[in-house]
Coordinates of C-alpha atoms and ligand atoms in Angstrom, one line a residue:
M1 CA 288.5 57.5 54.8
D2 CA 285.9 54.3 54.8
D3 CA 283.9 55.8 58.0
N4 CA 280.5 54.9 56.3
S5 CA 281.3 51.6 55.6
K6 CA 278.4 49.1 57.1
L7 CA 279.2 46.1 59.3
P8 CA 278.5 43.3 58.0
D9 CA 275.6 41.4 60.2
Q10 CA 277.1 40.0 63.2
D11 CA 275.6 36.4 64.4
F12 CA 275.0 37.5 68.3
T13 CA 272.1 39.3 66.6
L14 CA 268.9 39.1 68.9
A15 CA 265.4 40.0 68.6
E16 CA 265.9 43.5 70.1
Q17 CA 268.7 44.4 68.1
S18 CA 267.1 43.9 65.2
E19 CA 265.1 46.8 66.1
D20 CA 268.2 49.1 66.4
T21 CA 268.1 51.6 63.7
T22 CA 271.3 52.7 63.8
S23 CA 274.4 52.6 61.5
I24 CA 278.1 51.6 62.0
E25 CA 280.6 54.7 60.9
Q26 CA 283.8 52.8 61.9
P27 CA 287.4 54.0 60.5
N28 CA 288.8 50.8 60.9
E29 CA 291.0 50.7 57.8
R30 CA 292.2 53.9 58.5
R31 CA 293.3 52.9 61.9
R32 CA 294.9 49.9 60.6
F33 CA 297.2 52.0 58.5
L34 CA 297.8 54.1 61.2
Q35 CA 298.9 51.6 63.5
G36 CA 301.2 50.3 61.1
A37 CA 302.9 53.9 60.3
S38 CA 306.6 55.1 60.6
L39 CA 307.2 58.1 63.0
A40 CA 308.4 60.1 59.8
T41 CA 305.0 59.4 58.2
I42 CA 302.9 60.4 61.6
T43 CA 305.1 63.6 62.0
A44 CA 304.1 64.5 58.3
L45 CA 300.9 63.5 58.5
L46 CA 300.0 65.7 61.7
G47 CA 301.7 68.4 60.3
V48 CA 304.6 69.3 62.8
S49 CA 308.1 69.2 62.8
A50 CA 308.0 66.8 66.1
I51 CA 306.8 64.8 68.7
P52 CA 308.5 65.5 71.6
F53 CA 307.8 62.4 73.7
H54 CA 307.7 59.9 70.8
K55 CA 309.9 57.4 72.6
N56 CA 307.2 57.0 75.0
M57 CA 304.5 56.3 71.9
A58 CA 303.3 52.4 72.3
E59 CA 303.9 50.4 69.6
G60 CA 300.4 50.9 67.3
L61 CA 299.3 53.8 69.0
V62 CA 297.1 55.9 66.8
P63 CA 297.4 59.7 67.5
I64 CA 294.2 60.8 68.8
A65 CA 294.8 64.0 66.1
L66 CA 294.4 61.6 63.5
A67 CA 291.9 59.2 65.1
D68 CA 289.2 61.3 65.4
D69 CA 286.6 61.4 62.9
I70 CA 284.1 63.4 65.2
E71 CA 282.9 67.0 63.6
G72 CA 280.1 69.0 64.8
N73 CA 276.6 69.7 62.9
A74 CA 274.1 71.9 64.2
A75 CA 271.3 69.8 66.0
L76 CA 268.2 71.2 66.1
D77 CA 268.2 74.1 68.5
K78 CA 271.3 72.2 70.3
D79 CA 274.6 74.3 70.0
G80 CA 277.1 72.4 67.3
L81 CA 276.2 68.8 68.3
T82 CA 277.2 65.8 66.1
I83 CA 274.2 63.9 64.8
H84 CA 274.2 60.5 65.0
N85 CA 270.7 59.6 63.4
D86 CA 267.9 61.6 62.5
R87 CA 265.0 59.2 63.0
P88 CA 265.0 58.6 65.6
V89 CA 267.2 61.8 66.6
N90 CA 271.0 61.2 68.3
A91 CA 273.3 63.8 69.3
E92 CA 276.0 64.2 71.0
P93 CA 278.3 67.4 71.6
A94 CA 282.6 67.1 71.1
A95 CA 283.9 67.1 74.6
H96 CA 285.4 70.9 74.6
L97 CA 281.3 71.7 74.5
L98 CA 281.2 70.1 77.6
D99 CA 283.4 72.9 79.6
D100 CA 280.2 74.4 81.5
R101 CA 280.1 73.5 85.3
I102 CA 276.5 72.9 84.9
T103 CA 275.4 71.7 81.3
P104 CA 273.3 73.6 79.2
Q105 CA 270.2 72.3 77.9
S106 CA 271.4 73.4 74.3
R107 CA 274.8 70.8 74.7
H108 CA 272.8 67.8 76.7
F109 CA 273.1 65.1 74.6
I110 CA 269.9 63.6 72.9
R111 CA 269.5 59.6 73.1
N112 CA 266.5 58.5 71.7
N113 CA 265.3 54.8 70.9
G114 CA 261.5 55.6 69.4
N115 CA 259.3 58.7 68.7
P116 CA 258.9 61.8 70.8
P117 CA 255.6 62.1 71.8
T118 CA 253.9 65.2 69.7
S119 CA 252.2 66.4 73.1
M120 CA 254.2 67.6 75.7
D121 CA 251.8 69.6 78.3
V122 CA 252.6 70.2 81.3
D123 CA 248.9 71.5 82.6
T124 CA 247.6 67.8 81.5
W125 CA 250.3 65.6 82.0
S126 CA 250.1 62.5 84.4
L127 CA 252.1 60.3 85.9
T128 CA 250.6 56.4 87.2
V129 CA 252.6 54.8 90.3
D130 CA 250.8 51.4 90.4
G131 CA 251.9 48.0 89.9
L132 CA 252.5 45.9 93.7
V133 CA 251.6 49.4 95.7
D134 CA 249.0 49.7 98.7
N135 CA 247.6 53.0 96.7
R136 CA 247.6 53.2 93.3
M137 CA 248.1 56.8 92.1
T138 CA 247.9 59.0 89.3
L139 CA 250.0 62.6 89.8
S140 CA 249.6 65.7 88.1
I141 CA 252.7 67.6 87.5
K142 CA 251.1 69.9 90.4
D143 CA 250.0 67.3 92.7
L144 CA 253.9 66.3 92.3
K145 CA 254.9 69.9 93.8
S146 CA 252.7 70.0 96.1
K147 CA 252.1 66.5 97.6
F148 CA 256.2 66.1 97.8
E149 CA 259.4 68.3 99.0
V150 CA 260.9 69.8 96.0
V151 CA 264.7 69.8 95.2
T152 CA 267.1 70.5 92.8
K153 CA 270.0 68.7 91.9
Q154 CA 273.3 68.6 89.4
L155 CA 273.0 65.1 88.3
V156 CA 275.0 63.2 86.1
I157 CA 273.0 61.1 82.7
E158 CA 275.9 59.0 80.9
C159 CA 274.5 56.7 78.1
G160 CA 275.6 52.9 78.6
G161 CA 277.0 53.5 75.0
N162 CA 279.1 56.2 75.4
G163 CA 282.6 56.0 74.1
R164 CA 281.4 52.6 71.4
A165 CA 283.3 54.8 68.6
F166 CA 286.4 53.4 69.8
F167 CA 286.0 49.6 70.1
T168 CA 287.8 47.2 67.5
P169 CA 286.2 45.6 66.3
P170 CA 283.1 48.2 66.2
A171 CA 280.2 47.5 67.8
S172 CA 276.4 48.2 66.4
G173 CA 274.7 50.8 67.9
N174 CA 275.0 54.6 67.8
Q175 CA 279.1 55.2 67.6
W176 CA 279.5 57.8 70.4
G177 CA 282.4 59.8 70.4
Y178 CA 283.1 61.5 74.1
G179 CA 279.8 63.6 74.4
A180 CA 277.0 60.7 75.6
V181 CA 277.4 62.7 79.1
A182 CA 275.9 65.3 80.8
C183 CA 275.3 67.0 84.0
S184 CA 272.5 69.6 84.2
E185 CA 270.9 70.7 87.0
W186 CA 267.3 69.0 87.6
T187 CA 264.7 69.9 90.0
G188 CA 261.7 67.8 91.0
V189 CA 260.5 65.0 93.7
R190 CA 262.5 62.4 95.0
L191 CA 261.6 59.1 93.8
V192 CA 261.8 57.4 97.0
D193 CA 259.1 59.7 98.4
V194 CA 256.8 59.0 95.8
L195 CA 257.2 55.2 95.9
K196 CA 256.6 55.7 100.0
E197 CA 253.4 57.4 99.3
A198 CA 251.9 54.8 97.1
G199 CA 252.9 51.7 99.6
I200 CA 255.5 49.5 98.8
K201 CA 254.5 46.2 98.8
D202 CA 257.0 43.4 100.5
N203 CA 257.3 41.4 97.5
V204 CA 258.8 44.2 95.6
I205 CA 262.1 43.5 93.6
Y206 CA 262.2 46.2 90.6
T207 CA 260.6 49.3 89.3
A208 CA 259.5 49.3 85.9
H209 CA 259.6 52.8 83.7
E210 CA 257.0 53.9 80.8
G211 CA 257.2 56.7 78.5
A212 CA 254.9 59.0 75.8
D213 CA 257.2 57.9 73.3
T214 CA 256.6 55.8 70.2
H215 CA 257.9 52.6 68.9
L216 CA 259.9 53.2 65.5
S217 CA 257.4 50.7 63.7
G218 CA 254.7 52.6 64.9
K219 CA 252.6 49.6 66.4
A220 CA 250.1 51.7 68.6
G221 CA 250.7 50.0 72.5
K222 CA 254.3 49.2 71.7
L223 CA 256.9 50.8 74.2
A224 CA 260.4 52.1 72.2
I225 CA 262.2 51.6 76.0
S226 CA 261.0 50.3 79.1
R227 CA 263.9 49.7 81.9
G228 CA 263.5 50.1 86.1
V229 CA 265.9 49.2 88.6
P230 CA 266.3 47.1 91.4
I231 CA 263.9 48.7 94.2
K232 CA 267.1 49.2 96.5
K233 CA 268.2 51.6 94.2
A234 CA 265.0 52.9 93.7
M235 CA 265.5 54.2 97.2
D236 CA 268.4 56.4 96.5
P237 CA 267.5 60.2 97.4
N238 CA 269.5 60.9 94.4
I239 CA 266.9 59.5 91.9
L240 CA 264.6 62.6 90.8
I241 CA 261.3 62.5 89.1
A242 CA 262.3 66.1 87.7
F243 CA 260.3 68.6 86.1
E244 CA 262.5 71.0 85.3
Q245 CA 266.3 71.3 83.9
N246 CA 268.6 74.5 84.6
G247 CA 265.7 76.5 85.9
K248 CA 263.6 76.0 82.8
P249 CA 260.9 73.8 81.9
I250 CA 263.0 70.2 80.1
H251 CA 263.8 70.3 76.7
P252 CA 261.6 68.4 74.2
M253 CA 264.2 66.2 73.6
N254 CA 265.6 65.7 77.5
G255 CA 262.1 64.5 78.0
A256 CA 259.9 67.3 78.4
P257 CA 257.8 67.7 80.6
L258 CA 258.5 64.9 83.1
R259 CA 261.4 62.2 83.3
L260 CA 263.4 60.2 85.7
V261 CA 267.0 61.3 86.6
V262 CA 269.3 57.9 87.6
P263 CA 272.5 60.1 88.4
G264 CA 275.2 57.3 88.5
W265 CA 273.5 54.1 86.0
P266 CA 273.3 53.9 82.7
G267 CA 271.0 56.6 80.8
S268 CA 268.8 54.2 79.7
C269 CA 267.4 54.3 83.3
S270 CA 266.3 57.8 83.2
Q271 CA 262.9 57.0 81.7
K272 CA 262.0 60.3 79.8
W273 CA 258.6 61.6 78.9
L274 CA 257.8 59.5 81.9
T275 CA 253.9 58.8 82.5
R276 CA 253.9 55.5 84.6
I277 CA 256.4 53.7 87.2
Y278 CA 255.0 50.3 88.1
L279 CA 256.4 47.9 90.9
R280 CA 257.4 44.2 90.0
D281 CA 258.1 40.9 92.2
I282 CA 260.6 40.2 89.3
V283 CA 262.9 41.7 87.5
H284 CA 261.8 43.9 84.8
D285 CA 261.8 42.2 81.1
G286 CA 260.4 45.4 79.4
P287 CA 261.7 46.1 75.7
K288 CA 265.5 46.9 76.3
M289 CA 265.8 45.3 79.5
T290 CA 266.8 41.6 78.0
G291 CA 268.8 40.2 75.3
T292 CA 272.3 42.2 75.0
A293 CA 270.6 45.5 75.4
Y294 CA 272.3 47.4 78.5
R295 CA 273.4 44.3 79.3
I296 CA 277.5 42.9 79.3
P297 CA 278.7 39.6 79.3
N298 CA 279.5 38.0 82.7
R299 CA 283.3 37.1 82.1
P300 CA 286.2 39.1 79.4
V301 CA 285.3 37.9 76.3
A302 CA 287.6 37.8 73.4
P303 CA 287.3 40.6 70.7
G304 CA 284.3 39.9 68.2
E305 CA 283.9 36.6 70.6
K306 CA 280.0 35.3 70.1
V307 CA 278.5 35.6 73.2
D308 CA 275.3 33.5 74.4
T309 CA 272.2 35.6 75.6
K310 CA 272.5 34.1 79.2
D311 CA 276.4 34.7 79.8
F312 CA 274.6 38.3 80.0
V313 CA 274.1 40.3 83.0
I314 CA 272.3 43.8 83.4
I315 CA 274.8 47.0 83.6
E316 CA 274.1 49.0 87.0
A317 CA 276.5 51.3 88.0
M318 CA 278.6 53.3 85.5
P319 CA 282.3 53.1 85.9
I320 CA 284.6 55.8 86.7
K321 CA 285.6 58.5 84.0
S322 CA 286.7 61.9 82.7
L323 CA 287.1 64.2 80.5
I324 CA 289.3 67.2 78.9
T325 CA 286.9 69.8 78.2
Y326 CA 289.8 72.5 78.2
P327 CA 291.5 73.3 75.5
A328 CA 289.6 71.8 72.9
T329 CA 291.4 68.7 71.0
G330 CA 293.5 69.6 68.0
Q331 CA 294.6 73.2 69.3
T332 CA 297.8 75.0 68.5
V333 CA 299.3 77.0 71.7
N334 CA 301.8 79.5 71.4
D335 CA 302.5 79.3 75.1
K336 CA 305.0 76.4 76.6
K337 CA 302.5 76.6 80.1
L338 CA 298.9 76.1 79.5
S339 CA 296.2 75.7 82.1
I340 CA 293.7 72.5 81.8
R341 CA 290.5 71.3 83.0
G342 CA 288.0 69.2 82.7
H343 CA 285.2 66.7 85.0
A344 CA 284.9 63.3 86.4
W345 CA 282.7 61.0 87.4
A346 CA 282.1 57.7 89.2
G347 CA 278.7 56.2 89.0
D348 CA 277.2 55.2 92.8
R349 CA 281.0 56.3 94.1
K350 CA 282.8 59.4 94.1
V351 CA 286.1 60.5 92.4
K352 CA 289.2 60.3 94.6
E353 CA 292.4 61.7 92.3
V354 CA 292.7 62.6 88.8
H355 CA 296.2 62.1 87.0
V356 CA 296.9 64.1 83.5
S357 CA 300.1 63.0 81.5
H358 CA 301.8 65.4 78.3
D359 CA 304.4 62.3 77.2
F360 CA 301.8 58.9 76.2
G361 CA 301.4 58.5 79.9
A362 CA 305.0 57.8 80.9
T363 CA 304.9 60.6 84.2
W364 CA 301.7 61.3 85.6
Q365 CA 300.9 65.0 87.4
K366 CA 298.4 65.1 90.1
A367 CA 295.4 67.5 88.9
K368 CA 293.3 69.6 91.8
L369 CA 289.9 68.2 92.1
E370 CA 286.5 69.8 93.7
E371 CA 284.2 68.3 95.8
P372 CA 280.6 68.0 94.0
A373 CA 278.2 70.2 94.1
N374 CA 275.8 67.3 95.7
D375 CA 276.0 63.1 95.3
G376 CA 275.3 62.3 91.6
A377 CA 277.0 65.8 89.9
W378 CA 280.3 65.9 88.1
Q379 CA 283.3 67.2 90.1
H380 CA 285.3 69.7 88.1
W381 CA 289.4 69.2 87.8
S382 CA 292.0 71.7 86.7
A383 CA 295.9 71.2 86.1
E384 CA 298.8 73.9 84.9
L385 CA 301.0 71.9 82.1
S386 CA 304.6 73.0 81.1
F387 CA 305.7 71.8 77.5
P388 CA 309.5 71.2 77.0
L389 CA 309.9 71.6 73.1
S390 CA 307.7 72.7 70.2
G391 CA 305.6 69.9 68.7
Y392 CA 302.7 67.7 69.0
Y393 CA 301.5 66.2 72.4
E394 CA 298.4 64.5 74.0
V395 CA 297.2 64.8 77.0
W396 CA 295.7 62.2 78.8
A397 CA 293.5 62.4 82.0
R398 CA 293.0 59.8 84.5
A399 CA 290.6 59.6 87.3
T400 CA 290.3 57.0 89.9
D401 CA 287.5 56.5 91.8
S402 CA 287.0 56.0 95.9
E403 CA 287.4 52.2 96.0
G404 CA 290.6 52.8 94.3
I405 CA 289.6 52.1 90.7
T406 CA 291.2 53.7 87.6
Q407 CA 290.5 54.4 83.9
P408 CA 292.1 52.0 82.2
F409 CA 294.0 52.4 78.8
A410 CA 292.6 50.0 77.3
I411 CA 289.2 48.0 77.6
S412 CA 288.2 44.3 76.9
W413 CA 285.8 44.5 74.7
N414 CA 281.9 43.6 74.7
P415 CA 279.4 42.9 71.8
K416 CA 277.0 46.3 72.2
G417 CA 280.2 48.4 72.6
Y418 CA 279.0 49.2 76.7
L419 CA 281.1 51.3 79.4
N420 CA 284.3 52.2 77.7
N421 CA 286.0 54.3 80.4
T422 CA 289.2 54.7 79.0
F423 CA 291.5 57.6 79.5
H424 CA 290.1 60.8 77.5
R425 CA 293.1 62.0 75.2
I426 CA 293.7 65.2 73.3
S427 CA 296.1 66.3 70.9
L428 CA 297.7 69.8 70.9
V429 CA 300.5 71.4 69.1
V430 CA 302.6 73.5 70.3
A431 CA 304.1 76.4 68.7
Ligands
MTE501 N1 261.2 57.7 76.8 C1 262.3 57.2 76.6 N2 263.5 57.6 77.8 C2 264.3 57.6 77.6 C3 265.0 56.8 75.8 C4 264.0 56.6 75.5 O1 264.3 56.5 74.3 N3 262.6 56.9 75.5 N4 266.3 57.0 75.8 C5 267.3 56.1 77.8 C6 268.6 56.4 77.0 S1 269.2 55.2 76.0 C7 269.5 57.3 77.4 S2 271.2 57.3 77.6 C8 269.0 58.7 78.0 C9 269.7 59.7 77.5 O2 268.6 61.2 77.8 P1 269.0 62.5 77.2 O3 268.5 62.0 75.7 O4 268.3 63.6 77.9 O5 270.6 62.7 77.2 O6 267.5 58.8 78.1 C10 266.9 57.3 78.3 N5 265.7 57.7 78.7
MO502 MO1 271.8 55.2 76.4

């Protein structure tokens, strides 16, 4: 496998992209080989006697059992996460490690753009709220707890680059598979309550967020990332300034002792180690708000096409997506009947339906779908499958949102590999 090969520099590279410290680990040649391989070769590589639904396999479809090269390594005290990078730390769990209804701290992915702060002291931490407000405020965590209503919600955080590993040609950045998503239970105060207390001036259009992490260059005063949301979005009562994760202090790598949680929008909006929120009368232009960072072309582009930055728009709500969290991909099962399950989520919308297929998408069966625990939480689904014969199968999941938008089989390419919400495919061998 050539999964350590480096991509040649791409000419859409822009200023903030050169700050990327990330590497490429894309198995391109192997993919091309597999796309051209015969049924006999594929069957032999899979080590099975048959692929019962092989007639449904589209030309060039790479069996997911051979396409996945995501392995589990231990990351910190996180549980079996794959490490993409150790400076800064970026790590994700395999899909089956996300089987819990509420994601444990130990399995919440880590996406760091800079160096985490060295001190995360809950007693001395302070949050400044300023910019275009009537009353500038500096609040301790104790102040937040005593001045505002404290609420607990299950909220999805998903990196805008989740699924980047599956783009061809590869997009630069962390090669996230399926696991840069989580739904922990967050306790904190509503952002809207804090902003209202500060008094929002009439000309405000955007928020701006700052955290205590430092830029990788070590330059004093240089921020690693500072993003914001339109003021209309900031009024969403599901956005929390959180100080607890799953009833415990927030994990140090997930933003202890204070972070924003903006469910349904790219994870980058959810500033960790939060120290400041200021209100602006322009679209915020902090690091990773401009250029190609967390932005996509305003039109479909050809794979590898060079796109002018003026044609990029900021990513807002994340698209409909689902995961199969049980069983793990690659399992051999002895039963011809199997219960499978997972989660689905839909940005600012709700999930209306989930369907599953065990015959490469020729037929689909409706899964049982639960209501979310609260707005901003993912929804759990389950289904019973029966397999007619022994051999290699793929199970695919596909969710549809409340506006009728369904996950696609393939997604149009974009330069930074954002918003990949194609079906989750797992492989199973029925003995
Ligand atoms: N201060 C700070 N906040 C941050 C980041 C960061 O690097 N620094 N990364 C952002 C990105 S890109 C994502 S996807 C989420 C990830 O949250 P997690 O690491 O808790 O999973 O945090 C966001 N908040
Ligand atoms: Mo992210």
